[in-house]
Short mmCIF file of C-alpha atoms and ligand atoms in Angstrom, two decimals:
data_model
loop_
_atom_site.label_atom_id
_atom_site.label_comp_id
_atom_site.label_asym_id
_atom_site.label_seq_id
_atom_site.Cartn_x
_atom_site.Cartn_y
_atom_site.Cartn_z
CA MET A 1 -7.50 101.28 -37.17
CA ASP A 2 -6.32 97.98 -36.35
CA LEU A 3 -8.11 95.92 -39.08
CA ILE A 4 -9.82 96.74 -42.18
CA PHE A 5 -11.76 94.44 -44.36
CA ARG A 6 -12.08 95.65 -47.63
CA ASN A 7 -15.21 94.94 -50.40
CA VAL A 8 -16.98 92.55 -48.22
CA ARG A 9 -20.69 91.55 -48.77
CA ILE A 10 -22.81 92.47 -45.37
CA ASP A 11 -25.96 91.80 -46.88
CA ASP A 12 -27.34 91.50 -50.36
CA ALA A 13 -29.45 94.67 -50.56
CA ASN A 14 -26.23 96.74 -50.15
CA PRO A 15 -23.12 97.23 -52.27
CA LEU A 16 -20.02 95.90 -51.15
CA MET A 17 -18.45 97.52 -47.86
CA ASP A 18 -15.49 98.29 -45.91
CA VAL A 19 -15.36 97.44 -42.27
CA ALA A 20 -12.96 98.76 -39.74
CA VAL A 21 -12.05 97.25 -36.58
CA HIS A 22 -10.28 98.85 -33.63
CA ASN A 23 -9.48 97.69 -30.20
CA GLY A 24 -11.43 94.44 -30.95
CA LYS A 25 -14.88 96.24 -31.89
CA ILE A 26 -16.20 97.04 -35.20
CA THR A 27 -15.76 101.18 -35.42
CA HIS A 28 -16.93 102.17 -39.32
CA ILE A 29 -18.69 100.56 -41.97
CA ALA A 30 -18.80 102.44 -45.27
CA GLN A 31 -18.53 101.78 -48.95
CA ALA A 32 -14.92 103.25 -49.14
CA ILE A 33 -12.96 104.17 -45.72
CA THR A 34 -10.34 106.14 -46.77
CA ALA A 35 -8.30 105.39 -43.17
CA THR A 36 -5.62 102.70 -43.47
CA ALA A 37 -5.06 100.26 -40.83
CA SER A 38 -2.10 97.98 -39.89
CA GLN A 39 -3.74 94.83 -41.25
CA GLU A 40 -6.14 95.05 -44.06
CA ILE A 41 -7.82 91.98 -45.78
CA GLN A 42 -9.20 92.11 -49.36
CA GLY A 43 -12.57 90.45 -49.37
CA ASN A 44 -13.06 90.51 -52.91
CA GLY A 45 -16.89 90.45 -52.70
CA ASN A 46 -16.72 87.69 -50.09
CA VAL A 47 -19.53 87.32 -47.38
CA LEU A 48 -18.18 88.73 -43.86
CA VAL A 49 -20.18 86.94 -40.96
CA PRO A 50 -19.04 86.94 -37.16
CA GLY A 51 -17.22 84.04 -36.15
CA PHE A 52 -19.46 80.73 -35.69
CA VAL A 53 -19.59 79.65 -31.78
CA GLU A 54 -19.59 75.91 -30.96
CA ALA A 55 -21.26 75.82 -27.87
CA HIS A 56 -21.36 72.08 -26.89
CA LEU A 57 -18.15 70.01 -27.37
CA HIS A 58 -16.15 67.18 -25.64
CA LEU A 59 -12.80 67.30 -26.75
CA GLU A 60 -11.43 64.74 -25.09
CA LYS A 61 -13.79 61.95 -26.33
CA ALA A 62 -13.82 63.28 -29.79
CA ASN A 63 -12.86 61.30 -33.04
CA VAL A 64 -13.10 57.81 -31.16
CA MET A 65 -15.74 56.49 -33.34
CA GLN A 66 -13.31 54.46 -35.37
CA ARG A 67 -12.04 52.63 -32.43
CA LYS A 68 -15.11 51.38 -30.78
CA ALA A 69 -18.56 52.22 -33.00
CA ASN A 70 -21.81 52.92 -31.20
CA ARG A 71 -23.65 50.34 -33.47
CA SER A 72 -27.12 50.91 -31.85
CA GLY A 73 -26.87 54.38 -32.27
CA THR A 74 -28.35 54.77 -28.60
CA LEU A 75 -27.40 56.96 -25.77
CA ALA A 76 -26.98 53.88 -23.51
CA GLU A 77 -24.31 52.48 -25.86
CA ALA A 78 -22.82 55.81 -26.42
CA ILE A 79 -21.99 55.92 -22.67
CA ALA A 80 -20.89 52.16 -22.41
CA VAL A 81 -18.53 52.72 -25.33
CA THR A 82 -16.92 55.86 -23.98
CA ALA A 83 -16.67 53.95 -20.26
CA ALA A 84 -14.74 51.34 -22.14
CA LEU A 85 -12.54 53.58 -24.17
CA LYS A 86 -11.71 56.00 -21.15
CA PRO A 87 -8.78 53.95 -19.56
CA THR A 88 -6.74 53.92 -23.13
CA LEU A 89 -6.95 57.68 -23.49
CA THR A 90 -3.44 59.21 -22.93
CA ARG A 91 -2.43 62.66 -22.59
CA ASP A 92 -0.81 62.71 -26.09
CA ASP A 93 -3.78 60.97 -27.48
CA ILE A 94 -6.20 63.42 -26.11
CA ARG A 95 -4.11 66.27 -27.24
CA GLU A 96 -3.66 64.96 -30.82
CA ARG A 97 -7.71 64.37 -31.40
CA SER A 98 -8.55 67.68 -29.50
CA VAL A 99 -6.42 69.71 -31.96
CA GLN A 100 -7.64 67.77 -35.08
CA VAL A 101 -11.18 68.99 -33.98
CA LEU A 102 -10.08 72.50 -33.11
CA ARG A 103 -8.35 72.97 -36.43
CA ALA A 104 -11.44 71.59 -38.09
CA LEU A 105 -13.29 73.97 -36.09
CA VAL A 106 -11.24 76.84 -36.95
CA GLN A 107 -11.14 76.15 -40.93
CA ALA A 108 -14.95 76.24 -40.81
CA GLY A 109 -15.07 79.68 -39.28
CA THR A 110 -15.31 79.09 -35.64
CA THR A 111 -13.91 81.22 -33.39
CA HIS A 112 -15.33 80.14 -29.84
CA VAL A 113 -15.97 77.08 -28.23
CA ARG A 114 -17.39 75.77 -25.08
CA ALA A 115 -15.68 72.74 -24.29
CA HIS A 116 -16.85 70.10 -21.69
CA ALA A 117 -13.67 68.48 -19.95
CA GLU A 118 -14.57 65.54 -17.81
CA PHE A 119 -12.64 64.20 -14.81
CA ASP A 120 -13.03 61.54 -12.11
CA PRO A 121 -11.32 59.77 -9.57
CA ALA A 122 -10.60 56.88 -12.06
CA GLN A 123 -9.29 58.86 -14.91
CA GLY A 124 -7.80 61.91 -12.88
CA PHE A 125 -7.58 65.28 -14.33
CA THR A 126 -5.92 64.27 -17.66
CA GLY A 127 -8.37 65.18 -20.02
CA LEU A 128 -9.28 68.57 -17.98
CA ASP A 129 -5.50 69.57 -18.12
CA VAL A 130 -5.20 68.97 -22.09
CA VAL A 131 -8.10 71.27 -22.52
CA LEU A 132 -6.89 74.10 -20.31
CA GLU A 133 -3.51 73.79 -21.76
CA LEU A 134 -5.13 74.07 -25.32
CA ARG A 135 -7.17 77.18 -24.11
CA GLU A 136 -3.84 78.93 -23.55
CA THR A 137 -1.52 77.67 -26.26
CA LEU A 138 -4.53 78.41 -28.99
CA ARG A 139 -5.56 81.59 -27.27
CA ASP A 140 -4.76 83.71 -30.54
CA VAL A 141 -6.59 81.13 -32.84
CA ILE A 142 -9.58 80.34 -30.84
CA ASP A 143 -11.41 81.06 -27.69
CA ILE A 144 -11.96 77.93 -25.68
CA GLN A 145 -14.12 78.02 -22.47
CA VAL A 146 -13.62 75.17 -20.34
CA VAL A 147 -16.52 73.55 -18.50
CA ALA A 148 -15.78 71.34 -15.38
CA PHE A 149 -17.87 68.18 -16.35
CA PRO A 150 -18.57 65.39 -13.74
CA GLN A 151 -19.80 62.99 -16.47
CA GLU A 152 -19.97 60.35 -13.70
CA GLY A 153 -21.90 62.12 -11.27
CA ILE A 154 -20.68 64.25 -8.30
CA LEU A 155 -22.05 62.51 -5.16
CA LYS A 156 -22.04 58.94 -6.10
CA LEU A 157 -18.08 59.01 -6.46
CA PRO A 158 -16.06 59.53 -3.22
CA GLY A 159 -13.63 62.32 -3.63
CA MET A 160 -15.60 63.93 -6.59
CA LYS A 161 -16.68 67.01 -4.76
CA ALA A 162 -12.97 68.02 -3.82
CA MET A 163 -12.32 67.29 -7.58
CA MET A 164 -14.87 69.70 -8.58
CA VAL A 165 -13.33 72.25 -6.41
CA GLU A 166 -9.84 71.37 -7.60
CA ALA A 167 -11.23 72.06 -11.32
CA MET A 168 -12.33 75.46 -10.42
CA GLU A 169 -8.63 76.09 -8.70
CA ARG A 170 -7.12 74.97 -11.79
CA GLY A 171 -8.84 77.72 -13.83
CA VAL A 172 -11.91 76.35 -15.58
CA ASP A 173 -14.11 78.89 -16.61
CA VAL A 174 -17.64 77.52 -16.11
CA VAL A 175 -19.16 74.87 -13.74
CA GLY A 176 -20.85 71.83 -15.38
CA GLY A 177 -23.33 69.35 -14.06
CA ILE A 178 -25.00 66.09 -15.03
CA PRO A 179 -28.08 65.92 -12.62
CA TYR A 180 -29.62 62.73 -14.02
CA ASN A 181 -26.90 60.63 -13.27
CA ASP A 182 -26.22 60.96 -9.84
CA VAL A 183 -27.95 59.56 -6.56
CA SER A 184 -29.65 62.59 -5.66
CA PRO A 185 -30.31 65.31 -8.90
CA LEU A 186 -31.44 67.97 -6.47
CA GLU A 187 -28.23 67.71 -4.50
CA HIS A 188 -26.18 67.42 -7.51
CA ILE A 189 -27.74 70.92 -8.53
CA ASP A 190 -27.51 72.39 -5.20
CA PHE A 191 -23.68 71.68 -5.33
CA VAL A 192 -23.17 73.25 -8.81
CA PHE A 193 -25.02 76.23 -7.98
CA ASP A 194 -23.14 76.67 -4.43
CA LEU A 195 -19.69 76.03 -6.47
CA ALA A 196 -20.54 78.54 -9.17
CA GLN A 197 -21.61 81.15 -6.59
CA ARG A 198 -18.49 80.54 -4.73
CA TYR A 199 -16.20 81.12 -7.68
CA GLY A 200 -18.50 83.60 -9.66
CA LYS A 201 -18.99 81.36 -12.56
CA ASP A 202 -21.85 80.45 -15.04
CA ILE A 203 -23.14 77.11 -14.96
CA ASP A 204 -23.65 74.56 -18.09
CA LEU A 205 -25.75 71.33 -16.96
CA HIS A 206 -26.35 68.38 -18.94
CA GLN A 207 -30.07 68.37 -18.07
CA ASP A 208 -33.00 66.03 -18.35
CA PHE A 209 -31.59 63.85 -21.16
CA ALA A 210 -34.45 61.10 -20.48
CA ASP A 211 -36.77 60.03 -23.18
CA ASP A 212 -39.96 60.40 -21.24
CA ALA A 213 -40.67 63.45 -18.80
CA GLU A 214 -40.51 61.68 -15.51
CA HIS A 215 -38.25 62.76 -13.05
CA MET A 216 -37.36 65.82 -14.81
CA THR A 217 -35.50 68.51 -12.73
CA ILE A 218 -35.49 71.41 -15.05
CA GLU A 219 -38.26 73.34 -12.69
CA TYR A 220 -35.90 73.13 -9.96
CA VAL A 221 -32.82 74.66 -11.98
CA ALA A 222 -35.57 77.04 -13.19
CA ALA A 223 -36.04 78.16 -9.67
CA GLY A 224 -32.62 79.31 -9.34
CA PRO A 225 -30.37 79.35 -6.40
CA SER A 226 -32.43 81.55 -3.66
CA PRO A 227 -35.09 79.01 -2.81
CA ARG A 228 -32.38 76.51 -1.94
CA ALA A 229 -31.71 78.35 1.12
CA THR A 230 -34.91 77.37 2.63
CA LYS A 231 -35.27 73.92 0.70
CA GLY A 232 -37.19 70.90 2.02
CA ALA A 233 -40.43 71.31 0.71
CA SER A 234 -39.82 71.78 -2.66
CA ALA A 235 -36.95 69.11 -3.05
CA SER A 236 -38.72 66.52 -1.15
CA ALA A 237 -41.79 66.92 -3.13
CA THR A 238 -39.74 66.76 -6.63
ZN1 ZN B 301 -22.38 67.03 -23.84
#
């Protein structure tokens, strides 16, 4: 065995248990496991739960509220405040705040994070590169999945399509998108699907943030990539 947790609580209905782990998998749960392991952790009756998953995080934009607050609390002001701060975010600054957040997550029991790391022609790859670097340096502490996130759109920024491809080449794990913040949401979605298929990656979209139900594109996303090969009718009707 690689690891045994001793005397941990799995649920209230059962007595304290030992839980054995080998090759990254739970292999045995019993009241008193006689085998020994290279690492043993005494639970002392505390609850044993799987690590938490933080499924949506923007590391490079975290912990900036004290610099410029969003006084109205609206999405519009949040975007405006972030846009104003972006040019001031340096590599060291981004790394320092990202580590602060990751440390807090680990202390709270989080073991997996999906981080949307944004980039664009104006700010370059500074934030993305820091998050990719942290994914490697903190690999033994927390699993970080990096999403290529085009916060300012793809089609409306000259050079952004190439940057999305470059982000994949730099080793991101997931293709991100933000259809509502682009000149053609459907073309935006098509580009994201094409890129994800090309690199064999998953997709994570910032999808339909508007307060009303007009101009939603979720149905187009739900249709998946195959209808788009013959698109035209459905796309133009939406
Ligand atoms: Zn987000």
